[in-house]
Coordinates of C-alpha atoms in Angstrom, one line a residue:
X160 CA 31.3 -1.7 -27.3
X161 CA 30.4 -3.5 -24.0
X162 CA 27.7 -1.9 -22.0
X163 CA 27.3 -1.6 -18.2
X164 CA 23.8 -2.0 -16.9
X165 CA 22.6 -0.2 -13.8
X166 CA 19.4 -1.3 -12.0
X167 CA 17.7 1.4 -10.0
X168 CA 15.8 -0.3 -7.2
X169 CA 13.3 1.7 -5.3
X170 CA 12.4 0.3 -1.9
X171 CA 10.7 1.1 1.3
X172 CA 14.1 1.8 2.8
X173 CA 15.8 3.9 0.2
X174 CA 17.3 3.5 -3.3
X175 CA 19.7 0.7 -4.1
X176 CA 21.7 0.3 -7.3
X177 CA 22.9 -2.9 -8.9
X178 CA 25.7 -2.8 -11.5
X179 CA 26.8 -5.3 -14.0
X180 CA 29.2 -5.4 -17.0
X181 CA 27.8 -8.7 -18.3
X182 CA 24.3 -9.0 -16.9
X183 CA 25.4 -12.1 -15.1
X184 CA 27.5 -10.8 -12.2
X185 CA 25.9 -8.0 -10.2
X186 CA 27.3 -5.7 -7.5
X187 CA 24.8 -4.1 -5.1
X188 CA 25.3 -0.8 -3.4
X189 CA 23.2 1.5 -1.3
X190 CA 20.9 2.3 0.4
X191 CA 20.8 5.9 -0.9
X192 CA 18.5 8.8 -0.3
X193 CA 18.9 8.6 3.5
X194 CA 16.8 5.4 3.4
X195 CA 13.6 7.5 2.7
X196 CA 10.9 5.4 1.0
X197 CA 11.6 5.6 -2.8
X198 CA 8.6 4.9 -4.9
X199 CA 10.2 5.4 -8.3
X200 CA 13.7 6.2 -9.8
X201 CA 14.6 7.0 -13.4
X202 CA 17.7 8.0 -15.2
X203 CA 18.3 10.4 -18.1
X204 CA 19.9 8.3 -20.8
X205 CA 21.6 11.4 -22.3
X206 CA 23.3 12.6 -19.2
X207 CA 23.2 9.7 -16.8
X208 CA 21.5 11.8 -14.1
X209 CA 19.4 9.8 -11.7
X210 CA 16.2 11.1 -10.2
X211 CA 14.5 9.3 -7.3
X212 CA 11.0 10.3 -6.0
X213 CA 9.4 9.3 -2.8
X214 CA 8.6 10.3 0.8
X215 CA 5.7 9.6 3.0
X216 CA 3.4 11.4 5.5
X217 CA 6.3 11.6 8.0
X218 CA 9.1 12.8 5.6
X219 CA 7.0 14.7 3.1
X220 CA 7.6 14.5 -0.7
X221 CA 10.9 15.0 -2.4
X222 CA 12.8 14.2 -5.6
X223 CA 16.4 13.2 -5.1
X224 CA 19.1 13.8 -7.7
X225 CA 22.6 12.3 -8.5
X226 CA 24.8 13.5 -11.3
X227 CA 27.6 11.0 -10.5
X228 CA 25.9 7.6 -10.8
X229 CA 24.8 7.6 -7.2
X230 CA 28.0 8.7 -5.4
X231 CA 26.4 11.9 -4.0
X232 CA 22.8 13.1 -3.8
X233 CA 20.8 16.3 -3.4
X234 CA 17.0 16.6 -3.0
X235 CA 14.3 19.2 -3.3
X236 CA 10.6 19.5 -2.5
X237 CA 10.4 23.2 -3.6
X238 CA 7.0 23.8 -5.1
X239 CA 5.6 20.3 -4.3
X240 CA 2.5 21.7 -2.7
X241 CA -1.1 22.5 -3.7
X242 CA -1.0 25.6 -1.7
X243 CA -2.2 26.8 1.7
X244 CA -5.5 25.3 2.8
X245 CA -5.1 22.4 0.3
X246 CA -4.4 18.7 1.3
X247 CA -0.6 18.2 1.8
X248 CA 1.2 16.1 -0.7
X249 CA 2.3 12.8 1.0
X250 CA 4.8 11.5 -1.5
X251 CA 6.1 11.4 -5.1
X252 CA 4.9 8.2 -6.8
X253 CA 6.1 8.4 -10.4
X254 CA 8.7 10.3 -12.5
X255 CA 9.0 10.8 -16.3
X256 CA 11.2 12.8 -18.7
X257 CA 9.8 14.6 -21.7
X258 CA 11.5 15.0 -25.0
X259 CA 12.0 18.7 -24.2
X260 CA 14.0 17.9 -21.1
X261 CA 11.1 18.7 -18.7
X262 CA 10.8 16.4 -15.6
X263 CA 7.4 15.3 -14.4
X264 CA 6.3 14.0 -11.1
X265 CA 3.0 12.3 -10.2
X266 CA 2.0 12.5 -6.5
X267 CA -0.3 11.4 -3.7
X268 CA -3.0 12.8 -3.5
X269 CA -3.3 12.5 -7.3
X270 CA -1.8 15.5 -9.2
X271 CA 1.0 16.4 -11.6
X272 CA 4.0 18.6 -11.3
X273 CA 6.6 19.7 -13.8
X274 CA 10.2 20.8 -13.3
X275 CA 12.2 22.7 -16.0
X276 CA 15.4 23.0 -13.9
X277 CA 16.3 19.4 -13.4
X278 CA 14.2 18.8 -10.2
X279 CA 15.5 21.9 -8.3
X280 CA 12.0 23.4 -8.3
X281 CA 8.5 22.3 -9.2
X282 CA 5.4 23.8 -10.6
X283 CA 1.9 22.4 -10.3
X284 CA 0.2 21.5 -13.5
X285 CA -3.4 22.3 -12.4
X286 CA -5.5 21.1 -15.2
X287 CA -5.8 17.6 -13.9
X288 CA -7.0 18.5 -10.4
X289 CA -9.3 21.0 -11.9
X290 CA -11.0 18.3 -14.0
X291 CA -14.8 18.3 -13.4
X292 CA -14.7 14.7 -12.4
X293 CA -12.1 15.3 -9.6
X294 CA -14.6 15.5 -6.7
X295 CA -15.7 12.0 -7.5
X296 CA -12.4 10.3 -7.7
X297 CA -12.0 7.5 -5.1
X298 CA -8.7 6.2 -3.6
X299 CA -7.5 2.7 -4.3
X300 CA -5.9 0.5 -1.8
X301 CA -2.7 2.5 -1.7
X302 CA -4.5 5.9 -1.8
X303 CA -5.4 8.3 -4.5
X304 CA -2.1 8.1 -6.3
X305 CA -0.9 9.2 -9.8
X306 CA 1.4 6.2 -10.3
X307 CA 1.7 5.9 -14.1
X308 CA 3.0 8.7 -16.2
X309 CA 3.7 8.6 -19.9
X310 CA 5.0 11.4 -22.1
X311 CA 5.0 11.1 -25.9
X312 CA 8.6 10.6 -27.0
X313 CA 8.4 13.4 -29.7
X314 CA 5.6 15.7 -28.5
X315 CA 5.8 17.0 -25.0
X316 CA 2.2 18.3 -25.1
X317 CA 0.9 14.7 -25.2
X318 CA 0.6 13.1 -21.7
X319 CA -1.1 10.1 -20.3
X320 CA -1.6 9.3 -16.6
X321 CA -2.9 6.4 -14.6
X322 CA -4.6 7.2 -11.3
X323 CA -6.0 4.6 -8.7
X324 CA -8.8 4.6 -8.8
X325 CA -9.9 7.3 -11.2
X326 CA -8.6 5.7 -14.4
X327 CA -6.6 6.8 -17.4
X328 CA -6.6 10.5 -18.4
X329 CA -5.0 12.1 -21.5
X330 CA -3.9 15.7 -22.3
X331 CA -2.9 17.0 -25.7
X332 CA -2.0 20.5 -24.6
X333 CA 0.7 19.9 -22.1
X334 CA -1.6 19.4 -19.1
X335 CA -3.9 22.4 -19.5
X336 CA -6.9 20.2 -20.2
X337 CA -7.6 16.5 -19.7
X338 CA -10.1 13.8 -20.8
X339 CA -10.8 10.4 -19.4
X340 CA -9.7 7.5 -21.7
X341 CA -11.3 4.4 -20.2
X342 CA -13.7 3.2 -22.9
X343 CA -13.7 -0.6 -22.8
X344 CA -12.1 -1.1 -19.4
X345 CA -14.3 -2.8 -16.8
X346 CA -15.0 -1.8 -13.2
X347 CA -16.2 -5.2 -11.9
X348 CA -16.7 -3.8 -8.4
X349 CA -19.5 -1.5 -9.7
X350 CA -23.2 -2.6 -10.0
X351 CA -23.7 -4.6 -13.2
X352 CA -25.3 -1.7 -15.1
X353 CA -22.3 0.5 -14.3
X354 CA -19.4 -1.8 -15.3
X355 CA -18.0 0.5 -18.0
X356 CA -18.1 4.1 -16.6
X357 CA -16.4 7.1 -18.1
X358 CA -14.0 7.2 -15.2
X359 CA -13.5 5.4 -11.9
X360 CA -11.6 2.4 -13.1
X361 CA -8.7 1.1 -11.0
X362 CA -5.8 1.2 -13.4
X363 CA -2.7 -0.6 -12.0
X364 CA -0.1 0.0 -14.7
X365 CA 0.1 1.9 -18.0
X366 CA 2.9 1.4 -20.5
X367 CA 3.7 2.5 -24.1
X368 CA 4.8 0.2 -27.0
X369 CA 8.2 0.8 -28.5
X370 CA 8.1 2.9 -31.7
X371 CA 4.3 3.3 -31.6
X372 CA 3.3 5.9 -29.0
X373 CA -0.4 5.4 -29.6
X374 CA -0.2 1.7 -28.7
X375 CA -0.7 1.4 -25.0
X376 CA -1.0 -1.5 -22.6
X377 CA -2.9 -1.4 -19.4
X378 CA -2.9 -3.8 -16.4
X379 CA -6.1 -3.0 -14.6
X380 CA -7.7 -4.2 -11.4
X381 CA -10.2 -5.9 -13.7
X382 CA -8.3 -7.1 -16.7
X383 CA -5.5 -6.6 -19.1
X384 CA -6.0 -4.3 -22.1
X385 CA -4.4 -2.9 -25.3
X386 CA -5.3 0.4 -27.0
X387 CA -4.2 1.2 -30.6
X388 CA -5.6 4.8 -30.5
X389 CA -3.8 6.4 -27.6
X390 CA -6.3 5.1 -25.0
X391 CA -9.5 6.3 -26.8
X392 CA -10.7 2.7 -26.7
X393 CA -9.4 -0.5 -25.1
X394 CA -9.6 -4.2 -26.0
X395 CA -9.2 -7.0 -23.5
X396 CA -6.1 -9.2 -24.0
X397 CA -6.4 -11.3 -20.8
X398 CA -7.4 -14.5 -22.6
X399 CA -4.6 -17.0 -22.0
X400 CA -3.5 -15.5 -18.7
X401 CA -4.0 -17.3 -15.4
X402 CA -5.7 -14.3 -13.9
X403 CA -7.2 -11.0 -14.9
X404 CA -5.5 -9.4 -11.9
X405 CA -2.0 -8.1 -11.4
X406 CA 0.0 -4.9 -11.0
X407 CA 3.1 -4.6 -13.3
X408 CA 3.5 -4.5 -17.1
X409 CA 6.6 -3.8 -19.1
X410 CA 7.0 -3.2 -22.9
X411 CA 9.9 -4.5 -24.9
X412 CA 12.4 -1.7 -25.7
X413 CA 12.3 -2.3 -29.5
X414 CA 9.5 -4.7 -30.5
X415 CA 6.1 -3.0 -30.7
X416 CA 4.1 -6.2 -30.0
X417 CA 6.2 -7.7 -27.2
X418 CA 4.9 -7.2 -23.7
X419 CA 5.8 -8.7 -20.3
X420 CA 3.4 -9.3 -17.4
X421 CA 3.5 -10.8 -13.9
X422 CA -0.1 -11.9 -13.0
X423 CA -1.2 -12.3 -9.4
X424 CA -4.0 -14.7 -8.3
X425 CA -6.7 -12.1 -7.5
X426 CA -7.6 -9.1 -5.4
X427 CA -9.2 -11.1 -2.6
X428 CA -7.2 -14.4 -3.0
X429 CA -4.0 -13.3 -1.5
X430 CA -2.5 -11.1 -4.2
X431 CA 0.4 -13.5 -4.8
X432 CA 1.6 -15.4 -7.9
X433 CA -1.0 -18.0 -9.1
X434 CA -0.5 -21.4 -7.4
X435 CA 2.5 -20.0 -5.5
X436 CA 4.5 -20.6 -8.7
X437 CA 6.4 -17.6 -10.1
X438 CA 6.1 -17.0 -13.9
X439 CA 6.5 -14.0 -16.1
X440 CA 4.2 -14.0 -19.1
X441 CA 5.3 -12.8 -22.5
X442 CA 3.4 -12.0 -25.6
X443 CA 5.0 -11.4 -29.0
X444 CA 1.8 -10.4 -30.7
X445 CA 0.3 -7.6 -28.7
X446 CA -1.4 -9.8 -26.2
X447 CA -3.2 -12.3 -28.5
X448 CA -1.1 -15.2 -27.2
X449 CA 0.9 -15.6 -24.0
X450 CA 3.8 -17.8 -22.9
X451 CA 4.7 -18.5 -19.3
X452 CA 8.4 -18.1 -18.6
X453 CA 9.5 -20.1 -15.5
X454 CA 13.1 -21.3 -16.0
X455 CA 15.0 -20.5 -12.8
X456 CA 12.0 -19.1 -10.9
X457 CA 10.5 -20.7 -7.7
X458 CA 7.8 -23.2 -8.5
X459 CA 6.5 -24.1 -5.1
X460 CA 5.6 -22.2 -1.9
X461 CA 6.3 -18.8 -3.5
X462 CA 3.8 -16.6 -1.8
X463 CA 5.1 -13.3 -3.3
X464 CA 3.6 -10.3 -5.0
X465 CA 5.1 -7.9 -7.4
X466 CA 4.1 -4.2 -7.2
X467 CA 3.0 -2.0 -10.1
X468 CA 6.4 -0.5 -11.0
X469 CA 8.6 -3.4 -10.1
X470 CA 9.0 -5.0 -13.6
X471 CA 11.2 -3.5 -16.3
X472 CA 13.5 -4.1 -19.2
X473 CA 16.9 -2.8 -20.4
X474 CA 17.7 -1.6 -23.9
X475 CA 20.3 -4.2 -24.8
X476 CA 20.0 -7.0 -27.3
X477 CA 18.6 -9.4 -26.3
X478 CA 16.7 -7.3 -23.8
X479 CA 17.2 -7.9 -20.2
X480 CA 14.0 -8.3 -18.0
X481 CA 14.0 -7.7 -14.3
X482 CA 11.4 -7.8 -11.5
X483 CA 11.4 -7.4 -7.7
X484 CA 9.1 -8.9 -5.2
X485 CA 7.3 -7.8 -2.0
X486 CA 9.7 -10.1 -0.2
X487 CA 12.8 -8.2 -1.4
X488 CA 14.0 -10.7 -4.0
X489 CA 15.4 -9.3 -7.2
X490 CA 15.3 -11.5 -10.3
X491 CA 17.1 -10.9 -13.6
X492 CA 16.9 -12.5 -17.1
X493 CA 19.5 -11.5 -19.7
X494 CA 17.6 -13.2 -22.6
X495 CA 14.1 -11.8 -22.6
X496 CA 12.7 -14.1 -19.9
X497 CA 14.0 -17.4 -21.2
X498 CA 16.2 -17.9 -18.1
X499 CA 16.1 -16.3 -14.7
X500 CA 18.3 -15.9 -11.6
X501 CA 17.9 -14.3 -8.3
X502 CA 20.6 -11.6 -8.1
X503 CA 19.7 -10.1 -4.7
X504 CA 17.7 -12.1 -2.2
X505 CA 17.3 -9.9 0.9
X506 CA 16.4 -6.3 -0.1
X507 CA 13.5 -4.4 1.5
X508 CA 10.1 -4.4 -0.2
X509 CA 10.9 -3.6 -3.8
X510 CA 8.6 -0.9 -5.1
X511 CA 10.1 0.0 -8.5
X512 CA 12.7 -0.9 -11.0
X513 CA 14.3 1.0 -13.9
X514 CA 17.5 0.6 -15.9
X515 CA 20.3 2.6 -17.3
X516 CA 22.7 1.3 -19.9
X517 CA 26.2 3.0 -20.0
X518 CA 29.0 2.4 -22.5
X519 CA 31.8 0.8 -20.5

């Protein structure tokens, strides 16, 4: 049966949706969510319900919801607060669904919330902010944000989060308690004798391998890493890449060892693609070897960046790969990165991408 692909495009000026029946011709609609900044949008593959999280210091935080593929929307911020006298929450930065149907939201300043009623109301999961290292967490360039959020696909008690710039933390009890999981990841900005601290690393992106929840990949401010034990230890896999710096990573939907990256040229060198030539890098063996995929992508004067959640895949075969740039260009590949085409050239700054496949 033919499948329709929906791209959920979070931007600084609302959520856009791109639809395609063949992954070649795309129809763009939006902006939705009253043009609020949308940092991340996801869809429930079982129901098709779309959730979009965002906000800023002016609007406040909220999660938007559509049960009719984007035709109409509601939103709620009920419960998205640390309480009276605590710092106000500026925005929702990441969303994830658990296998038990719970919806999670990561926010700025860094913390975790859970909803058990489809985003209508939220409850703070306090264990993370109560962690003894919390007073020492330092904000990254975008603030102290919980931007990466993974839930084990079978066990809702197992959670991983990435916080800039506190590092990766893990909970095995549904968020009641947490432990840092940063062993082996560098913090090059620290003094030489403090390059591998327990926490304080600036994680940029955290993704889970298909079919192997304890295999994680991490793009860090200071390198690219793989873990085979749920983040208890990390191994560098940056050899063969043009840079140790970048923001986004995306795992293949079925192949455990296949990973996609879009490196940038460095933290103080402009934060655009190396040599101003766009390439997505693909590994088929868990990061041991890398291949640059460039066909159809700009190869001169492309001074663009790609943000941490703006690279994703769909679940079709072959997998489609998508990324959006800081300049508002949306690129799509229907064949796992072998060939690329710009399918929307003039969007606002693209902050995030996710997909939903529907039988059509």
